[in-house]
Tab-separated table of C-alpha atoms in Angstrom:
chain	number	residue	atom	x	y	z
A	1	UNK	CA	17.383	22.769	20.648
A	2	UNK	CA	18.000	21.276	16.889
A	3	UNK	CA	21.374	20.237	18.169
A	4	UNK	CA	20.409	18.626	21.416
A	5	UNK	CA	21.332	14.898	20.353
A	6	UNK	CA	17.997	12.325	20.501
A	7	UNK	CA	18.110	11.236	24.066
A	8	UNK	CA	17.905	14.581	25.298
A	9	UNK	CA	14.874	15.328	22.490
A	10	UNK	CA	13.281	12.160	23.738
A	11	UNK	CA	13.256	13.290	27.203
A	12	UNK	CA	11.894	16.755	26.057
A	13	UNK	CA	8.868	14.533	24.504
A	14	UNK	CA	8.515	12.676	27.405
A	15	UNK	CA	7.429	16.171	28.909
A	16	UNK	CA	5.054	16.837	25.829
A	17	UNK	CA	7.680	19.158	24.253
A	18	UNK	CA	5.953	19.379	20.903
A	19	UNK	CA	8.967	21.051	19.439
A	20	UNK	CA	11.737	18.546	20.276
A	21	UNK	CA	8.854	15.895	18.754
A	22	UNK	CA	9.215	17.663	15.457
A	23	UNK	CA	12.865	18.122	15.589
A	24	UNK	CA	12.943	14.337	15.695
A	25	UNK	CA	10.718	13.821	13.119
A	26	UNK	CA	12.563	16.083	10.584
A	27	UNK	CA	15.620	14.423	11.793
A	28	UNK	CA	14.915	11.064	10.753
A	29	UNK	CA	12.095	11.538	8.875
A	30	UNK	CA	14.162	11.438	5.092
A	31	UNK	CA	15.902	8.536	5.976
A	32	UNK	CA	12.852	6.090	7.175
A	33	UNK	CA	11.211	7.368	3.914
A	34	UNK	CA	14.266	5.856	2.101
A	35	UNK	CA	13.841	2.925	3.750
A	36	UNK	CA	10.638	2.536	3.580
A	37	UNK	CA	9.969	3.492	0.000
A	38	UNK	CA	13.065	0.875	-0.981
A	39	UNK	CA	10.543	-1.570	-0.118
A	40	UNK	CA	7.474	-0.483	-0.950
A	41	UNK	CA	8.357	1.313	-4.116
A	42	UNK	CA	5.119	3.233	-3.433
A	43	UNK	CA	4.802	6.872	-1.929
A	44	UNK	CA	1.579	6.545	-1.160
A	45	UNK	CA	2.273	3.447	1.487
A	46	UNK	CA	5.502	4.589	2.529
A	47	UNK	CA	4.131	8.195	3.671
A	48	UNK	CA	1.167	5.402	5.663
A	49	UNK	CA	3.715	3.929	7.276
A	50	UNK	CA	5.035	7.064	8.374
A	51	UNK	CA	2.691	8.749	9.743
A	52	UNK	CA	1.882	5.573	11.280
A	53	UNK	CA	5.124	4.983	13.082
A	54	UNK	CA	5.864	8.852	14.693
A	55	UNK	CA	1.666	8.566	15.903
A	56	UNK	CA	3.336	5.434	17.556
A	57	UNK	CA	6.547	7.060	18.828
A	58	UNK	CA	4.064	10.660	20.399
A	59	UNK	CA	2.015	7.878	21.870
A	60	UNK	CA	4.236	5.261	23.333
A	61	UNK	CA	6.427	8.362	24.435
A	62	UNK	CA	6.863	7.546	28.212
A	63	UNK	CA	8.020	4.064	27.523
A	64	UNK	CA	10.129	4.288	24.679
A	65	UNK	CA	13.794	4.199	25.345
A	66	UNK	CA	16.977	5.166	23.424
A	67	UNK	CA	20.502	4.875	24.378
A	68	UNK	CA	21.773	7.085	21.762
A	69	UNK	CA	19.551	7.475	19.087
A	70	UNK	CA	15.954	6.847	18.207
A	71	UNK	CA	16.856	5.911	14.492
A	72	UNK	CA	17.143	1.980	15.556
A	73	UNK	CA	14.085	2.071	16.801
A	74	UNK	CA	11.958	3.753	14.098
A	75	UNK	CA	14.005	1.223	11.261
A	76	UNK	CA	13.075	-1.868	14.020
A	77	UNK	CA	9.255	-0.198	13.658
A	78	UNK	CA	9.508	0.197	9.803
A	79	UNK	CA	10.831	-3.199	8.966
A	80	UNK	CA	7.700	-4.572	11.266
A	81	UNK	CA	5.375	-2.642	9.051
A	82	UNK	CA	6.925	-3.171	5.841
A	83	UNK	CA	6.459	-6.916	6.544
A	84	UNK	CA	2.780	-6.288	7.836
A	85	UNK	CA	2.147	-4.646	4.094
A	86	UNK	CA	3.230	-7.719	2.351
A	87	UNK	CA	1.747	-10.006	4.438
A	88	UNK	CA	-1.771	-8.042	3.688
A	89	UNK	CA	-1.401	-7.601	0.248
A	90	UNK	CA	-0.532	-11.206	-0.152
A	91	UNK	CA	-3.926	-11.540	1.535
A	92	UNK	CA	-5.879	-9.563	-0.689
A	93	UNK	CA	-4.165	-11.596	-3.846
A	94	UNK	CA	-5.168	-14.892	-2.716
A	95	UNK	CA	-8.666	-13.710	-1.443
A	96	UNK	CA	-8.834	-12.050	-4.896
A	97	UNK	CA	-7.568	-15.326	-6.712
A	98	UNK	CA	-10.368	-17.453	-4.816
A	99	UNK	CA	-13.533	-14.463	-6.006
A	100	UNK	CA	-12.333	-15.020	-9.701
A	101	UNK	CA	-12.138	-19.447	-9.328
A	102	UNK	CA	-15.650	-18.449	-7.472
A	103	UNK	CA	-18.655	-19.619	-9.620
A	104	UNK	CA	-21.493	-16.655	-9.761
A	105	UNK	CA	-24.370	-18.368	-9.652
A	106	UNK	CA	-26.270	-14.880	-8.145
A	107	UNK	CA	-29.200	-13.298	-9.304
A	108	UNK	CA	-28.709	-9.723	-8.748
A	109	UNK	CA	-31.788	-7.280	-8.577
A	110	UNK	CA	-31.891	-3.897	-10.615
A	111	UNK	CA	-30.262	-1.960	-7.987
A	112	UNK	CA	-27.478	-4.187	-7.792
A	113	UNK	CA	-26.694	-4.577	-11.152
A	114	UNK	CA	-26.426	-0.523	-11.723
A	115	UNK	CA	-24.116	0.046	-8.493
A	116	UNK	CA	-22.305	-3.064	-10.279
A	117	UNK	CA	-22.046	-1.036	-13.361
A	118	UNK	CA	-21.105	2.391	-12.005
A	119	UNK	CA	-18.465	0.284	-9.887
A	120	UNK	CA	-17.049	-1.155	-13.155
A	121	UNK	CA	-16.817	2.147	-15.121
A	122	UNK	CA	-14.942	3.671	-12.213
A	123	UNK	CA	-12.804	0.831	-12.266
A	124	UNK	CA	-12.441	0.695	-16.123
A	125	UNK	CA	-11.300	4.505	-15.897
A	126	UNK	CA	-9.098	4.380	-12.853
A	127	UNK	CA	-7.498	1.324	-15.245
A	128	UNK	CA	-7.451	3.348	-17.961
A	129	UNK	CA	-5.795	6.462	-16.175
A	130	UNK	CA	-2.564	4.151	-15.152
A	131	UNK	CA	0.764	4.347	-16.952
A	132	UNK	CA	0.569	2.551	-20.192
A	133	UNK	CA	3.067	-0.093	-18.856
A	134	UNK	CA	1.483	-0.431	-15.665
A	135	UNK	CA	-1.785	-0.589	-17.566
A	136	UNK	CA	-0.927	-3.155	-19.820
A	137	UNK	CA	1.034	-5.208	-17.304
A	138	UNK	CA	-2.262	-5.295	-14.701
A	139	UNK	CA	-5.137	-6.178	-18.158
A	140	UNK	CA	-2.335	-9.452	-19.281
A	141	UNK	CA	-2.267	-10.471	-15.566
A	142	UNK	CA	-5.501	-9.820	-14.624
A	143	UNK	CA	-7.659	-10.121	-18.204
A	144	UNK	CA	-5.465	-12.520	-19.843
A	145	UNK	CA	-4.297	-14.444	-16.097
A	146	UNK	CA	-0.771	-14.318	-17.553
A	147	UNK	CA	1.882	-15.110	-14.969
A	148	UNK	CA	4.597	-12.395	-14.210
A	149	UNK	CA	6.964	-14.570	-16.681
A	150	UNK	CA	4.866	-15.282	-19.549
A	151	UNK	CA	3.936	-11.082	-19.128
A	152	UNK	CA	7.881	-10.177	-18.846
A	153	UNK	CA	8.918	-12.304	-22.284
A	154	UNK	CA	6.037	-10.432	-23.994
A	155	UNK	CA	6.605	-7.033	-22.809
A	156	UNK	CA	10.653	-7.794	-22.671
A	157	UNK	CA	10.808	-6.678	-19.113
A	158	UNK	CA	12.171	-8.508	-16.313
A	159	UNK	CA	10.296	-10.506	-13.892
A	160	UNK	CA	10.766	-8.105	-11.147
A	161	UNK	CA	8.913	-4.758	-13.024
A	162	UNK	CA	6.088	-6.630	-13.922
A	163	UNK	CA	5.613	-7.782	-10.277
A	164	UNK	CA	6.654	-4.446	-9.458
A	165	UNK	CA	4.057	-2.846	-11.568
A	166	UNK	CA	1.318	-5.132	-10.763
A	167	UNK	CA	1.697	-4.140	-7.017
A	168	UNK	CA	1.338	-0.632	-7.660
A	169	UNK	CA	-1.558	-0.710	-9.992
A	170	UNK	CA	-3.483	-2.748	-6.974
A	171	UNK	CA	-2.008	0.273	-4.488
A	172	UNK	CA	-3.233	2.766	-7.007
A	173	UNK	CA	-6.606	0.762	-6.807
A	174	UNK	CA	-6.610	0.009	-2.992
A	175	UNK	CA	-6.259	4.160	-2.874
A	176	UNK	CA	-8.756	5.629	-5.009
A	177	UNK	CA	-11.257	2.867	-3.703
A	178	UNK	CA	-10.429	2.753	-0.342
A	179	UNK	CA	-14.246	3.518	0.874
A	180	UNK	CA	-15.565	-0.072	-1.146
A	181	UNK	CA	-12.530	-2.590	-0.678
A	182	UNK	CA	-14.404	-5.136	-2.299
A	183	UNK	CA	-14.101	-3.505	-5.458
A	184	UNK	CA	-10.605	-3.674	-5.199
A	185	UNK	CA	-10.708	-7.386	-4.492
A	186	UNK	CA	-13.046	-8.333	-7.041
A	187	UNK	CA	-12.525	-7.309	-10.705
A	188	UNK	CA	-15.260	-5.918	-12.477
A	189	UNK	CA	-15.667	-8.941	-14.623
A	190	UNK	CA	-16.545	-11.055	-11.893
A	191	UNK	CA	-19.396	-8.564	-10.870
A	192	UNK	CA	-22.128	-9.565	-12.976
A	193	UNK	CA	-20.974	-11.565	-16.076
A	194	UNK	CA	-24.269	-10.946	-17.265
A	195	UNK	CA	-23.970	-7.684	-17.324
């Protein structure tokens, strides 16, 4: 069966054949990850995406058609998702950028102020736990609100590592607080300045 070209393994899937399902995915599996992860430069997301696009191909099974091979439709699939990636974490920047121009005129009670605290430690060590560049690159832009040039000419690093960087230190944050997003979109310093 593992040399049964895709059209045939699609047909076999078609029929619930879970076997000719994996065959695929081991098939082209390597190279959407290389494809993927070229843009992403995160393993993390690019494992997401994944996932997310053979659940799509087992579902979408009976109307998905290939001529000769499915690869041109999972790299179609990938580039869609790639773009729906940036196009959220773009999101979460500006929605991130309007929180810190916010003014914080709140007056938080007891409780909130300690859940605001514990937030902010786990934030300080997930921070803290990052790559030393990464680290440093993410406290300029974020503590400092350096742009990615002014944080390139004093790290000497090119534009495009810094942005690079900064993108997976949010990731890395997005990840390990994925059950409170908020905390990802608002840094700790614009919790409680008070605090």
């Amino acid at each position: 069966m593992k040399n049964l070209p895709d059209v045939d393994l699609m047909e076999l899937v078609k029929e619930e054949n879970d076997n000719a399902f994996e065959i695929l995915l081991n098939r082209h599996s390597k190279a959407l990850y290389d494809l993927v992860y070229k843009r992403t430069r995160s393993d993390a997301d690019t494992k997401d995406i994944i996932q997310d696009i053979f659940i799509s191909v087992w579902k979408n099974r009976q109307t998905i058609t290939i001529e000769t091979s499915l690869y041109p439709y999972l790299y179609r699939a990938a580039k869609y998702a790639v773009i729906d990636l940036t196009i959220r974490n773009r999101k979460v920047l500006a929605f991130q950028e309007i929180l810190m121009s916010a003014p914080m005129d709140i007056d938080p009670g007891a409780e909130q102020i300690t859940i605001a605290q514990e937030l902010k430690q786990e934030f300080e060590a997930e921070v803290a736990n990052m790559p030393s560049t990464m680290r440093d690159i993410f406290r300029l832009s974020r503590d400092e609100k350096l742009s990615s040039r002014e944080i390139a000419q004093r790290l000497q690093l090119s534009e495009q590592t810094v942005r690079n960087n900064i993108t997976l230190a949010l990731n890395r944050l997005r990840v390990r607080f994925k059950a409170n997003q908020l905390l990802v979109l608002v840094p700790p310093a614009i919790y409680f300045t008070s605090l």
